[in-house]
Coordinates of C-alpha atoms in Angstrom, one line a residue:
X21 CA -0.1 0.0 0.1
X22 CA 1.1 3.5 -0.9
X23 CA 1.8 6.5 1.9
X24 CA -0.3 8.7 0.1
X25 CA -2.9 10.7 2.5
X26 CA 0.0 10.8 5.3
X27 CA 1.6 13.9 6.9
X28 CA 4.7 14.6 5.5
X29 CA 8.1 16.4 6.5
X30 CA 9.7 18.1 3.7
X31 CA 13.6 19.2 4.2
X32 CA 16.8 19.5 2.3
X33 CA 17.7 16.0 2.6
X34 CA 14.3 14.6 1.2
X35 CA 10.7 13.6 2.5
X36 CA 9.8 11.8 5.7
X37 CA 6.3 10.7 6.8
X38 CA 5.5 12.4 9.7
X39 CA 3.1 10.3 11.8
X40 CA 2.4 11.3 15.2
X41 CA 4.8 9.2 18.0
X42 CA 2.1 7.2 19.0
X43 CA 1.0 6.0 15.7
X44 CA 3.5 3.3 13.9
X45 CA 3.6 3.1 10.2
X46 CA 2.3 -0.5 10.5
X47 CA -0.9 1.0 12.6
X48 CA -1.5 3.6 9.6
X49 CA -1.4 1.4 7.1
X50 CA -3.8 -1.1 9.1
X51 CA -6.2 2.1 9.5
X52 CA -5.8 3.1 6.0
X53 CA -6.6 -0.7 5.0
X54 CA -9.7 -0.8 7.1
X55 CA -10.7 2.7 5.4
X56 CA -10.2 1.1 2.1
X57 CA -12.8 -1.9 3.0
X58 CA -15.4 0.7 4.0
X59 CA -15.1 2.5 0.7
X60 CA -15.2 -0.8 -1.1
X61 CA -11.7 -0.6 -2.2
X62 CA -10.1 -3.8 -2.9
X63 CA -6.4 -2.4 -3.6
X64 CA -4.3 1.0 -4.5
X65 CA -1.9 -0.3 -7.2
X66 CA 1.7 1.0 -7.4
X67 CA 0.6 3.3 -10.1
X68 CA -2.5 4.9 -8.4
X69 CA -5.0 2.3 -10.1
X70 CA -7.7 1.8 -7.7
X71 CA -9.0 -2.0 -7.8
X72 CA -13.1 -2.0 -6.4
X73 CA -14.4 -5.1 -4.7
X74 CA -16.6 -7.4 -6.5
X75 CA -19.4 -6.0 -4.0
X76 CA -18.8 -2.4 -5.4
X77 CA -19.1 -3.5 -8.9
X78 CA -22.3 -5.5 -8.4
X79 CA -23.7 -1.9 -7.0
X80 CA -22.5 0.4 -9.6
X81 CA -23.9 -1.9 -12.3
X82 CA -26.9 -2.7 -11.0
X83 CA -27.7 0.6 -9.3
X84 CA -26.0 3.1 -11.9
X85 CA -25.2 1.0 -14.7
X86 CA -21.7 1.8 -14.5
X87 CA -19.0 -1.2 -14.9
X88 CA -15.4 -0.4 -14.0
X89 CA -13.2 -2.9 -12.1
X90 CA -10.2 -0.9 -11.9
X91 CA -9.8 2.9 -12.6
X92 CA -6.3 4.0 -13.2
X93 CA -5.3 7.3 -11.5
X94 CA -5.3 8.9 -15.1
X95 CA -9.0 8.2 -15.7
X96 CA -10.3 9.3 -12.4
X97 CA -11.5 12.7 -14.0
X98 CA -13.4 11.1 -16.5
X99 CA -14.9 8.3 -14.5
X100 CA -16.0 11.3 -11.8
X101 CA -17.8 12.7 -14.8
X102 CA -19.6 9.9 -15.8
X103 CA -20.6 9.3 -12.4
X104 CA -21.9 12.7 -12.2
X105 CA -24.2 12.0 -15.2
X106 CA -25.7 9.0 -13.7
X107 CA -26.5 10.0 -9.9
X108 CA -29.4 12.6 -11.1
X109 CA -31.4 9.5 -12.6
X110 CA -30.5 7.7 -9.5
X111 CA -32.2 10.4 -7.7
X112 CA -35.2 10.6 -9.6
X113 CA -35.8 6.9 -9.8
X114 CA -35.8 7.1 -5.8
X115 CA -38.1 9.9 -5.5

């Protein structure tokens, strides 16, 4: 798992992850892994590609008509725009 989303300290020698003293990197990774599960994300690959769980895919497909098992970082904006177009249809069906 990548270290994105963690506080960092930038200095002349490079960049360090700057977690609070009571939080180990192992614990921080566990917290993020649990968050991914809640968001129905199976994995985030080294290149930033998001891999969704089968459960998320069933929801997206059945409710929104959206199919995307993997979302490369380079396609996030396009995917967000497509979902944004689909939500009003869902909202209309729900009312």
